[in-house]
Short mmCIF file of C-alpha atoms and ligand atoms in Angstrom, two decimals:
data_model
loop_
_atom_site.label_atom_id
_atom_site.label_comp_id
_atom_site.label_asym_id
_atom_site.label_seq_id
_atom_site.Cartn_x
_atom_site.Cartn_y
_atom_site.Cartn_z
CA UNK Y 755 0.13 -0.15 0.18
CA UNK Y 756 1.46 3.31 -0.80
CA UNK Y 757 0.75 6.10 1.91
CA UNK Y 758 0.08 8.71 -0.52
CA UNK Y 759 -3.03 6.67 -1.55
CA UNK Y 760 -4.07 5.38 1.82
CA UNK Y 761 -5.88 7.01 4.69
CA UNK Y 762 -4.00 7.17 7.92
CA UNK Y 763 -4.98 10.40 9.89
CA UNK Y 764 -1.74 10.48 12.39
CA UNK Y 765 -2.57 12.85 15.26
CA UNK Y 766 0.57 14.83 16.26
CA UNK Y 767 -0.85 15.71 19.53
CA UNK Y 768 -2.03 13.46 22.47
CA UNK Y 769 -5.75 13.52 22.76
CA UNK Y 770 -6.36 14.76 26.36
CA UNK Y 771 -9.39 12.38 27.01
CA UNK Y 772 -7.50 9.25 26.66
CA UNK Y 773 -6.55 8.05 29.92
CA UNK Y 774 -4.37 4.85 29.12
CA UNK Y 775 -1.71 4.33 26.56
CA UNK Y 776 -3.48 2.02 24.11
CA UNK Y 777 -6.45 4.60 23.94
CA UNK Y 778 -3.82 7.43 23.22
CA UNK Y 779 -2.07 5.44 20.84
CA UNK Y 780 -5.11 3.96 18.92
CA UNK Y 781 -6.28 7.78 18.80
CA UNK Y 782 -3.10 8.97 17.53
CA UNK Y 783 -2.19 6.39 14.79
CA UNK Y 784 -5.77 6.83 13.29
CA UNK Y 785 -6.89 3.41 14.09
CA UNK Y 786 -9.90 4.64 15.65
CA UNK Y 787 -12.57 7.37 15.98
CA UNK Y 788 -14.93 7.95 18.88
CA UNK Y 789 -18.66 8.45 16.95
CA UNK Y 790 -20.35 8.33 20.44
CA UNK Y 791 -19.58 7.58 23.95
CA UNK Y 792 -18.28 3.87 24.04
CA UNK Y 793 -18.76 3.75 20.36
CA UNK Y 794 -15.91 3.94 17.70
CA UNK Y 795 -15.37 3.78 14.00
CA UNK Y 796 -12.73 1.47 13.01
CA UNK Y 797 -10.62 3.33 10.33
CA UNK Y 798 -7.85 1.45 7.74
CA UNK Y 799 -5.04 1.01 10.14
CA UNK Y 800 -7.36 -0.43 13.06
CA UNK Y 801 -9.27 -2.52 10.88
CA UNK Y 802 -6.41 -4.52 9.87
CA UNK Y 803 -5.48 -5.37 12.98
CA UNK Y 804 -8.99 -6.24 14.13
CA UNK Y 805 -9.13 -8.53 10.78
CA UNK Y 806 -5.86 -10.40 11.36
CA UNK Y 807 -6.69 -11.10 15.22
CA UNK Y 808 -10.03 -12.53 14.27
CA UNK Y 809 -8.34 -14.56 11.69
CA UNK Y 810 -6.19 -16.32 14.16
CA UNK Y 811 -9.25 -16.67 16.72
CA UNK Y 812 -10.85 -18.38 13.51
CA UNK Y 813 -8.11 -20.43 12.87
CA UNK Y 814 -8.09 -21.74 16.56
CA UNK Y 815 -11.75 -22.04 16.90
CA UNK Y 816 -11.57 -24.34 13.51
CA UNK Y 817 -8.68 -26.18 14.76
CA UNK Y 818 -10.72 -27.27 17.95
CA UNK Y 819 -13.69 -28.56 15.94
CA UNK Y 820 -16.01 -25.33 16.32
CA UNK Y 821 -17.94 -24.53 13.31
CA UNK Y 822 -18.72 -20.72 12.20
CA UNK Y 823 -22.10 -19.25 11.82
CA UNK Y 824 -23.09 -15.49 11.93
CA UNK Y 825 -26.05 -14.69 14.22
CA UNK Y 826 -27.80 -11.15 13.78
CA UNK Y 827 -26.76 -8.42 16.02
CA UNK Y 828 -30.85 -7.26 16.46
CA UNK Y 829 -32.82 -9.94 18.57
CA UNK Y 830 -36.40 -10.37 19.77
CA UNK Y 831 -37.05 -9.45 23.27
CA UNK Y 832 -39.41 -12.69 23.13
CA UNK Y 833 -36.29 -15.07 23.16
CA UNK Y 834 -34.87 -13.74 26.44
CA UNK Y 835 -38.39 -13.58 27.98
CA UNK Y 836 -38.17 -17.38 27.63
CA UNK Y 837 -35.00 -17.56 29.44
CA UNK Y 838 -36.15 -15.08 32.06
CA UNK Y 839 -33.31 -12.67 31.41
CA UNK Y 840 -35.13 -10.17 29.49
CA UNK Y 841 -35.95 -8.29 32.86
CA UNK Y 842 -32.96 -9.57 34.75
CA UNK Y 843 -30.28 -8.27 32.25
CA UNK Y 844 -30.85 -4.66 33.68
CA UNK Y 845 -29.98 -1.27 32.01
CA UNK Y 846 -26.72 -2.79 30.06
CA UNK Y 847 -29.49 -3.88 27.51
CA UNK Y 848 -30.38 -1.71 24.57
CA UNK Y 849 -33.88 -2.12 24.17
CA UNK Y 850 -35.59 -1.22 20.50
CA UNK Y 851 -39.19 -0.82 19.42
CA UNK Y 852 -39.70 -1.65 15.66
CA UNK Y 853 -42.23 0.14 13.46
CA UNK Y 854 -45.06 -2.64 14.65
CA UNK Y 855 -44.02 -1.68 18.11
CA UNK Y 856 -42.32 -5.11 18.72
CA UNK Y 857 -40.00 -5.40 21.63
CA UNK Y 858 -36.51 -5.96 20.10
CA UNK Y 859 -32.80 -5.63 21.30
CA UNK Y 860 -29.25 -4.98 20.37
CA UNK Y 861 -27.63 -8.70 21.53
CA UNK Y 862 -25.16 -8.43 24.21
CA UNK Y 863 -24.55 -12.11 23.85
CA UNK Y 864 -26.34 -14.92 22.03
CA UNK Y 865 -27.05 -17.81 24.43
CA UNK Y 866 -30.92 -17.79 23.87
CA UNK Y 867 -30.61 -17.20 20.13
CA UNK Y 868 -28.07 -20.17 19.66
CA UNK Y 869 -30.41 -22.15 21.91
CA UNK Y 870 -33.09 -21.68 19.55
CA UNK Y 871 -31.22 -22.74 16.62
CA UNK Y 872 -30.30 -25.86 18.69
CA UNK Y 873 -33.93 -26.43 19.25
CA UNK Y 874 -34.99 -26.25 15.95
CA UNK Y 875 -32.41 -28.63 14.53
CA UNK Y 876 -30.82 -30.80 17.01
CA UNK Y 877 -32.88 -33.95 18.14
CA UNK Y 878 -30.71 -36.64 18.59
CA UNK Y 879 -27.46 -37.65 20.78
CA UNK Y 880 -26.21 -38.53 17.33
CA UNK Y 881 -25.94 -35.11 16.30
CA UNK Y 882 -23.56 -34.34 19.22
CA UNK Y 883 -21.13 -33.11 20.25
CA UNK Y 884 -21.47 -29.63 18.45
CA UNK Y 885 -19.61 -26.00 18.95
CA UNK Y 886 -21.26 -23.40 16.84
CA UNK Y 887 -19.57 -19.78 16.98
CA UNK Y 888 -19.58 -16.53 15.61
CA UNK Y 889 -17.59 -13.38 15.68
CA UNK Y 890 -20.16 -10.51 15.65
CA UNK Y 891 -20.92 -6.99 17.26
CA UNK Y 892 -22.78 -6.87 20.69
CA UNK Y 893 -23.84 -3.69 22.58
CA UNK Y 894 -23.79 -3.37 26.23
CA UNK Y 895 -24.83 -0.06 27.91
CA UNK Y 896 -21.98 0.34 30.00
CA UNK Y 897 -22.75 2.69 32.46
CA UNK Y 898 -19.23 4.35 32.18
CA UNK Y 899 -17.58 3.39 29.04
CA UNK Y 900 -13.76 4.22 29.41
CA UNK Y 901 -10.29 3.40 28.01
CA UNK Y 902 -11.30 3.45 24.42
CA UNK Y 903 -12.17 0.06 22.77
CA UNK Y 904 -10.95 -1.49 26.13
CA UNK Y 905 -14.65 -1.14 27.82
CA UNK Y 906 -16.77 0.16 24.86
CA UNK Y 907 -20.52 0.04 24.53
CA UNK Y 908 -20.52 -1.35 20.98
CA UNK Y 909 -17.78 -4.15 20.85
CA UNK Y 910 -16.76 -7.16 18.65
CA UNK Y 911 -16.93 -10.55 20.36
CA UNK Y 912 -16.13 -14.21 19.29
CA UNK Y 913 -18.91 -16.24 21.08
CA UNK Y 914 -18.75 -20.03 21.02
CA UNK Y 915 -21.31 -22.10 22.21
CA UNK Y 916 -20.89 -25.92 23.03
CA UNK Y 917 -23.87 -28.38 22.81
CA UNK Y 918 -23.60 -31.84 24.56
CA UNK Y 919 -25.76 -34.77 25.57
CA UNK Y 920 -24.31 -34.74 29.35
CA UNK Y 921 -21.96 -33.30 31.80
CA UNK Y 922 -19.00 -35.54 30.99
CA UNK Y 923 -18.95 -34.38 27.40
CA UNK Y 924 -19.87 -30.87 28.44
CA UNK Y 925 -16.60 -30.96 30.14
CA UNK Y 926 -14.44 -32.21 27.25
CA UNK Y 927 -16.10 -29.38 25.21
CA UNK Y 928 -15.38 -26.79 28.03
CA UNK Y 929 -11.49 -28.23 27.89
CA UNK Y 930 -11.42 -27.94 23.90
CA UNK Y 931 -12.15 -24.37 24.42
CA UNK Y 932 -9.68 -23.70 27.51
CA UNK Y 933 -6.77 -25.32 25.24
CA UNK Y 934 -7.99 -23.31 22.35
CA UNK Y 935 -7.57 -20.16 24.18
CA UNK Y 936 -4.19 -20.91 25.51
CA UNK Y 937 -3.16 -21.21 21.91
CA UNK Y 938 -4.93 -18.18 20.46
CA UNK Y 939 -3.68 -15.87 23.03
CA UNK Y 940 0.03 -17.21 22.69
CA UNK Y 941 -0.46 -16.54 18.73
CA UNK Y 942 -1.17 -13.08 19.46
CA UNK Y 943 1.76 -12.80 21.73
CA UNK Y 944 0.07 -12.52 24.93
CA UNK Y 945 0.76 -14.65 28.27
CA UNK Y 946 -2.88 -15.32 28.99
CA UNK Y 947 -3.49 -16.78 32.27
CA UNK Y 948 -7.04 -18.63 33.13
CA UNK Y 949 -8.29 -17.93 36.39
CA UNK Y 950 -11.25 -19.01 38.32
CA UNK Y 951 -13.88 -16.63 37.91
CA UNK Y 952 -17.41 -15.32 38.67
CA UNK Y 953 -20.09 -16.44 36.26
CA UNK Y 954 -21.98 -13.16 36.45
CA UNK Y 955 -25.29 -12.72 34.12
CA UNK Y 956 -24.11 -15.51 32.04
CA UNK Y 957 -24.82 -17.87 34.93
CA UNK Y 958 -23.60 -21.65 35.33
CA UNK Y 959 -21.26 -22.75 38.25
CA UNK Y 960 -17.66 -23.32 36.41
CA UNK Y 961 -15.98 -20.35 34.62
CA UNK Y 962 -12.43 -19.17 34.08
CA UNK Y 963 -11.52 -15.72 32.70
CA UNK Y 964 -8.33 -15.60 30.60
CA UNK Y 965 -6.10 -12.44 32.31
CA UNK Y 966 -3.25 -10.77 30.80
CA UNK Y 967 -0.98 -9.01 33.36
CA UNK Y 968 -0.90 -5.36 32.52
CA UNK Y 969 -0.43 -2.14 34.70
CA UNK Y 970 -3.47 -0.87 33.35
CA UNK Y 971 -5.70 -3.66 33.91
CA UNK Y 972 -9.28 -3.06 35.41
CA UNK Y 973 -9.14 -5.72 37.68
CA UNK Y 974 -6.75 -7.03 40.37
CA UNK Y 975 -5.51 -10.68 39.90
CA UNK Y 976 -3.52 -13.02 42.06
CA UNK Y 977 -1.49 -16.19 40.87
CA UNK Y 978 1.20 -18.18 41.20
CA UNK Y 979 4.35 -16.96 39.28
CA UNK Y 980 5.11 -20.19 37.59
CA UNK Y 981 2.28 -19.73 35.29
CA UNK Y 982 4.49 -16.94 33.44
CA UNK Y 983 7.00 -19.78 32.35
CA UNK Y 984 4.35 -22.43 31.35
CA UNK Y 985 4.40 -23.81 27.70
CA UNK Y 986 1.45 -23.41 25.37
CA UNK Y 987 -0.29 -26.31 24.14
CA UNK Y 988 1.21 -27.34 20.42
CA UNK Y 989 -0.77 -27.26 17.31
CA UNK Y 990 -0.67 -30.93 17.11
CA UNK Y 991 -2.88 -31.28 20.34
CA UNK Y 992 -5.53 -34.09 19.77
CA UNK Y 993 -8.85 -32.20 20.31
CA UNK Y 994 -10.56 -35.61 20.04
CA UNK Y 995 -8.59 -37.07 23.07
CA UNK Y 996 -10.31 -36.20 26.38
CA UNK Y 997 -7.68 -37.53 28.43
CA UNK Y 998 -4.90 -35.29 26.55
CA UNK Y 999 -7.36 -32.19 26.95
CA UNK Y 1000 -8.12 -32.89 30.79
CA UNK Y 1001 -4.50 -33.18 31.47
CA UNK Y 1002 -3.39 -29.78 29.81
CA UNK Y 1003 -6.56 -28.16 31.61
CA UNK Y 1004 -5.23 -29.88 35.08
CA UNK Y 1005 -1.66 -28.41 34.44
CA UNK Y 1006 -2.96 -25.12 33.83
CA UNK Y 1007 -5.49 -25.12 36.79
CA UNK Y 1008 -3.13 -26.81 39.45
CA UNK Y 1009 -1.55 -23.51 40.67
CA UNK Y 1010 -3.48 -21.00 42.38
CA UNK Y 1011 -4.98 -18.13 40.00
CA UNK Y 1012 -8.21 -15.99 40.82
CA UNK Y 1013 -9.39 -12.91 40.18
CA UNK Y 1014 -10.50 -10.44 42.89
CA UNK Y 1015 -13.97 -11.57 43.07
CA UNK Y 1016 -12.66 -15.24 43.72
CA UNK Y 1017 -9.38 -14.52 45.67
CA UNK Y 1018 -8.53 -16.58 48.81
CA UNK Y 1019 -5.93 -14.76 50.91
CA UNK Y 1020 -5.32 -17.84 52.94
CA UNK Y 1021 -4.67 -20.04 50.04
CA UNK Y 1022 -2.61 -17.59 48.42
CA UNK Y 1023 -0.66 -16.86 51.64
CA UNK Y 1024 0.55 -20.62 51.25
CA UNK Y 1025 2.58 -19.91 48.23
CA UNK Y 1026 6.20 -18.98 49.16
CA UNK Y 1027 6.63 -15.27 49.14
CA UNK Y 1028 8.81 -15.13 45.88
CA UNK Y 1029 6.51 -17.05 43.81
CA UNK Y 1030 3.44 -14.91 44.70
CA UNK Y 1031 2.22 -12.46 42.00
CA UNK Y 1032 -0.42 -9.82 42.53
CA UNK Y 1033 -1.08 -7.65 39.50
CA UNK Y 1034 -3.51 -5.56 37.43
CA UNK Y 1035 -5.07 -7.67 34.78
CA UNK Y 1036 -7.04 -7.26 31.60
CA UNK Y 1037 -9.80 -10.12 30.66
CA UNK Y 1038 -9.21 -11.04 27.08
CA UNK Y 1039 -11.63 -13.89 27.57
CA UNK Y 1040 -14.10 -15.63 29.40
CA UNK Y 1041 -15.41 -19.37 29.27
CA UNK Y 1042 -18.39 -20.88 31.24
CA UNK Y 1043 -20.09 -24.01 31.59
CA UNK Y 1044 -23.80 -23.57 32.43
CA UNK Y 1045 -25.60 -26.77 31.64
CA UNK Y 1046 -29.07 -26.74 31.03
CA UNK Y 1047 -29.74 -23.23 32.23
CA UNK Y 1048 -31.13 -22.16 28.81
CA UNK Y 1049 -31.77 -25.48 27.36
CA UNK Y 1050 -34.41 -26.63 30.03
CA UNK Y 1051 -36.39 -23.73 29.84
CA UNK Y 1052 -36.07 -23.26 26.02
CA UNK Y 1053 -36.87 -26.72 25.49
CA UNK Y 1054 -33.44 -27.72 23.55
CA UNK Y 1055 -33.34 -31.21 24.04
CA UNK Y 1056 -32.25 -34.66 22.73
CA UNK Y 1057 -33.20 -38.23 22.63
CA UNK Y 1058 -30.15 -40.00 24.22
CA UNK Y 1059 -29.04 -43.78 23.39
CA UNK Y 1060 -31.71 -44.86 25.90
CA UNK Y 1061 -34.51 -43.34 23.93
CA UNK Y 1062 -34.96 -41.00 26.78
CA UNK Y 1063 -35.33 -37.09 26.02
CA UNK Y 1064 -33.16 -34.48 28.00
CA UNK Y 1065 -32.17 -30.87 27.77
CA UNK Y 1066 -28.59 -30.57 26.18
CA UNK Y 1067 -25.73 -29.59 28.24
CA UNK Y 1068 -24.10 -26.17 27.22
CA UNK Y 1069 -21.31 -23.89 27.88
CA UNK Y 1070 -20.47 -20.61 26.43
CA UNK Y 1071 -16.71 -19.05 25.34
CA UNK Y 1072 -16.22 -15.46 24.71
CA UNK Y 1073 -13.24 -13.58 23.46
CA UNK Y 1074 -13.08 -9.80 22.83
CA UNK Y 1075 -11.09 -9.11 19.59
CA UNK Y 1076 -11.71 -5.55 19.88
CA UNK Y 1077 -10.75 -5.46 23.16
CA UNK Y 1078 -7.67 -7.21 22.35
CA UNK Y 1079 -6.35 -4.51 20.05
CA UNK Y 1080 -6.08 -2.29 22.88
CA UNK Y 1081 -4.81 -4.97 25.15
CA UNK Y 1082 -1.92 -6.01 22.82
CA UNK Y 1083 -0.80 -2.50 22.69
CA UNK Y 1084 -1.03 -2.28 26.69
CA UNK Y 1085 1.33 -5.41 26.53
CA UNK Y 1086 3.55 -4.28 23.54
CA UNK Y 1087 4.67 -0.32 23.32
CA UNK Y 1088 7.31 1.74 24.15
CA UNK Y 1089 7.77 5.70 24.54
CA UNK Y 1090 7.75 6.01 20.40
CA UNK Y 1091 4.62 3.96 20.12
CA UNK Y 1092 3.06 0.52 19.44
CA UNK Y 1093 5.46 -2.60 18.74
CA UNK Y 1094 3.20 -4.99 17.01
CA UNK Y 1095 3.60 -8.66 17.12
CA UNK Y 1096 4.66 -9.72 13.60
CA UNK Y 1097 1.33 -12.11 13.39
CA UNK Y 1098 -1.35 -9.31 13.76
CA UNK Y 1099 1.02 -6.16 12.42
CA UNK Y 1100 -1.24 -4.07 9.86
CA UNK Y 1101 1.75 -4.17 7.70
CA UNK Y 1102 5.06 -6.36 8.24
CA UNK Y 1103 7.14 -3.58 6.43
CA UNK Y 1104 7.30 0.03 6.39
CA UNK Y 1105 9.40 1.13 3.37
CA UNK Y 1106 10.45 4.72 3.90
CA UNK Y 1107 11.67 7.01 0.93
CA UNK Y 1108 13.99 9.38 2.47
CA UNK Y 1109 13.95 11.70 -0.81
CA UNK Y 1110 10.43 11.07 -2.62
CA UNK Y 1111 11.07 12.78 -6.03
CA UNK Y 1112 14.76 11.76 -6.39
CA UNK Y 1113 14.71 9.45 -9.49
CA UNK Y 1114 17.34 6.77 -8.06
CA UNK Y 1115 15.47 6.59 -4.86
CA UNK Y 1116 12.04 6.31 -6.24
CA UNK Y 1117 13.19 3.67 -8.48
CA UNK Y 1118 14.85 1.79 -6.07
CA UNK Y 1119 11.87 2.20 -3.53
CA UNK Y 1120 9.47 0.78 -6.46
CA UNK Y 1121 11.49 -2.29 -6.88
CA UNK Y 1122 11.80 -3.00 -3.35
CA UNK Y 1123 8.21 -2.41 -2.90
CA UNK Y 1124 7.39 -4.93 -6.11
CA UNK Y 1125 9.87 -7.60 -4.84
CA UNK Y 1126 8.12 -7.75 -1.54
CA UNK Y 1127 4.60 -7.25 -2.65
CA UNK Y 1128 5.08 -10.33 -5.05
CA UNK Y 1129 6.15 -12.54 -2.33
CA UNK Y 1130 3.39 -11.61 -0.35
CA UNK Y 1131 4.65 -9.58 2.22
CA UNK Y 1132 2.18 -6.56 3.38
CA UNK Y 1133 4.28 -3.23 2.85
CA UNK Y 1134 3.10 0.34 3.84
CA UNK Y 1135 5.43 2.40 1.32
CA UNK Y 1136 5.89 5.84 2.82
CA UNK Y 1137 6.06 7.74 -0.70
CA UNK Y 1138 5.04 11.23 0.41
CA UNK Y 1139 7.11 14.13 0.36
CA UNK Y 1140 7.42 14.63 4.44
CA UNK Y 1141 10.54 15.09 5.87
CA UNK Y 1142 12.87 12.03 6.96
CA UNK Y 1143 12.28 12.67 10.95
CA UNK Y 1144 8.60 12.87 10.34
CA UNK Y 1145 8.95 9.37 8.55
CA UNK Y 1146 10.86 7.84 11.28
CA UNK Y 1147 8.58 9.04 13.91
CA UNK Y 1148 5.36 7.85 12.02
CA UNK Y 1149 6.99 4.42 11.39
CA UNK Y 1150 7.66 4.03 15.07
CA UNK Y 1151 4.43 5.30 16.12
CA UNK Y 1152 2.31 2.96 14.19
CA UNK Y 1153 4.49 -0.10 15.34
CA UNK Y 1154 5.32 -1.82 12.04
CA UNK Y 1155 7.95 -4.70 12.89
CA UNK Y 1156 10.40 -3.92 10.26
CA UNK Y 1157 11.45 -0.63 8.36
CA UNK Y 1158 13.41 -0.37 5.16
CA UNK Y 1159 15.05 2.98 5.13
CA UNK Y 1160 16.30 3.97 1.55
CA UNK Y 1161 17.98 7.19 0.81
CA UNK Y 1162 20.26 8.61 -1.91
CA UNK Y 1163 23.47 8.29 0.12
CA UNK Y 1164 23.03 4.81 0.92
CA UNK Y 1165 21.90 3.66 -2.25
CA UNK Y 1166 25.25 5.57 -3.62
CA UNK Y 1167 27.05 2.99 -1.68
CA UNK Y 1168 24.64 0.19 -2.98
CA UNK Y 1169 23.12 -0.06 0.68
CA UNK Y 1170 19.81 0.46 2.37
CA UNK Y 1171 19.22 0.58 6.33
CA UNK Y 1172 17.10 -1.93 8.13
CA UNK Y 1173 15.50 -1.44 11.35
CA UNK Y 1174 13.94 -3.63 13.52
CA UNK Y 1175 11.12 -1.81 15.64
CA UNK Y 1176 11.03 -4.37 18.50
CA UNK Y 1177 14.78 -3.64 19.89
CA UNK Y 1178 15.46 -0.89 17.62
CA UNK Y 1179 18.39 -2.77 16.31
CA UNK Y 1180 19.60 -1.10 12.74
CA UNK Y 1181 21.73 -2.53 10.03
CA UNK Y 1182 23.39 -1.20 6.93
CA UNK Y 1183 22.70 -3.86 4.23
CA UNK Y 1184 22.71 -4.48 0.81
CA UNK Y 1185 19.27 -4.42 -0.96
CA UNK Y 1186 19.63 -8.25 -1.36
CA UNK Y 1187 20.38 -8.90 2.15
CA UNK Y 1188 17.93 -6.65 3.43
CA UNK Y 1189 15.12 -8.26 1.44
CA UNK Y 1190 16.20 -11.68 2.63
CA UNK Y 1191 16.17 -10.91 6.16
CA UNK Y 1192 12.31 -9.90 5.59
CA UNK Y 1193 10.97 -12.86 3.51
N1 5CA Z 2624 -17.71 -3.79 27.21
C1 5CA Z 2624 -16.77 -4.26 26.44
N2 5CA Z 2624 -15.64 -4.07 25.60
C2 5CA Z 2624 -14.90 -4.58 25.02
N3 5CA Z 2624 -14.75 -5.90 25.14
C3 5CA Z 2624 -15.55 -6.70 26.01
C4 5CA Z 2624 -16.76 -5.69 26.66
N4 5CA Z 2624 -17.36 -6.68 27.73
C5 5CA Z 2624 -17.00 -7.90 27.22
N5 5CA Z 2624 -15.74 -7.92 26.29
C6 5CA Z 2624 -15.13 -9.10 25.90
O1 5CA Z 2624 -15.90 -10.19 25.67
C7 5CA Z 2624 -15.34 -11.11 26.35
C8 5CA Z 2624 -16.57 -12.28 26.61
O2 5CA Z 2624 -17.86 -11.14 27.58
S1 5CA Z 2624 -18.56 -12.13 28.44
O3 5CA Z 2624 -19.39 -11.20 28.99
O4 5CA Z 2624 -17.23 -12.50 29.59
N6 5CA Z 2624 -19.05 -13.50 28.03
C9 5CA Z 2624 -20.11 -13.60 27.21
O5 5CA Z 2624 -20.62 -12.79 26.85
C10 5CA Z 2624 -20.52 -15.27 27.09
N7 5CA Z 2624 -21.68 -14.83 26.16
C11 5CA Z 2624 -19.33 -15.72 26.48
S2 5CA Z 2624 -19.78 -16.37 25.00
C12 5CA Z 2624 -14.89 -10.56 27.54
O6 5CA Z 2624 -13.73 -11.66 28.16
C13 5CA Z 2624 -14.13 -9.61 27.08
O7 5CA Z 2624 -12.93 -9.80 26.31
#
């Protein structure tokens, strides 16, 4: 992409309303724009990151055997009356009336709608196990949206729902998602720790939040320091091997880890001083087993092997892709701006032409751009006539993993400069060597 033809509204000054670094940087880099309280437009740079995060989430959900659907954002209130949550949900629910005065709502989550779909088609235990998921916008009228997209009112969520015949198979479904979440957050460059959590308005009695440690996290969390060194389950994990899954979950739940709501000071105190970790955390995912909480009142049942009908056992599994954009910035930035993990960087390379309009420099940049693009490398080519200093600052601010810096002097010596954003390392290399480092 040529910057001269892109849309990257960089802000030079720090927006005063932004309290945390991710909110400041997402505004300054032109990733998002607030349209109303807690409601944002995603501009090109932000949308590219959001899409890459969603693709990684999708790959890991599919690897775990979940099947993607897409449910609507607008739901009928009648569905929520069946589960009894229409009144319980409270002021966070955005209630709407259509032209026929029918009660509708902008979905804050989809347990009822998913249960309705299951009730319509799933009749036999032979149809199970099943896990359906979607990645869809949600609305929760948070009393105090803050920190940009970290706690917004309209936000993107991947929500998956497992459907099983009985508790034992529902536990395996839960473990599949637990393992998929460990893999997902690791691929996003995050160390997420599963913590025993409250079940809140979703309900049920078995729940883990996946927390990343960050000084600006909204909640205080407590865990054994050994979690930081635990290895992530490999891509080859067998999602059909209930015992293998259970052993991974056991390992990841054997040490103390709890959010503030579930914290037990006495149990925590048993851990040797040097191995206790208490920190602020950001909840990036939350999984629940809630059995027949929705299937019983809504009549989602299957005929079992014994010919007897029984309500299905369910769980729901949420990840916040829009929150993750901010959370990753909180976990990976420096004084010059964002440092994107390579897997979700909006572009892999910033190509900086230090003298746009100079024939030799333009030709060299065009050739580099063509070569990298042909190899499938995402390049943002700064072909504008901004001063070099401004180009360096922008490239550092938007946090692309690599910068290839091309100027007349270097070219005269047959070289370009390669800079790695993560540690600032710079090398003067031949054009061929620089390209070889990237691809
Ligand atoms: N106001 C919000 N802004 C941004 N992300 C949010 C917000 N509320 C929740 N999330 C994200 O959505 C994830 C799932 O939300 S949740 O309420 O915990 N779980 C559910 O809604 C269940 N239905 C899971 S399918 C959270 O872990 C968080 O990452």
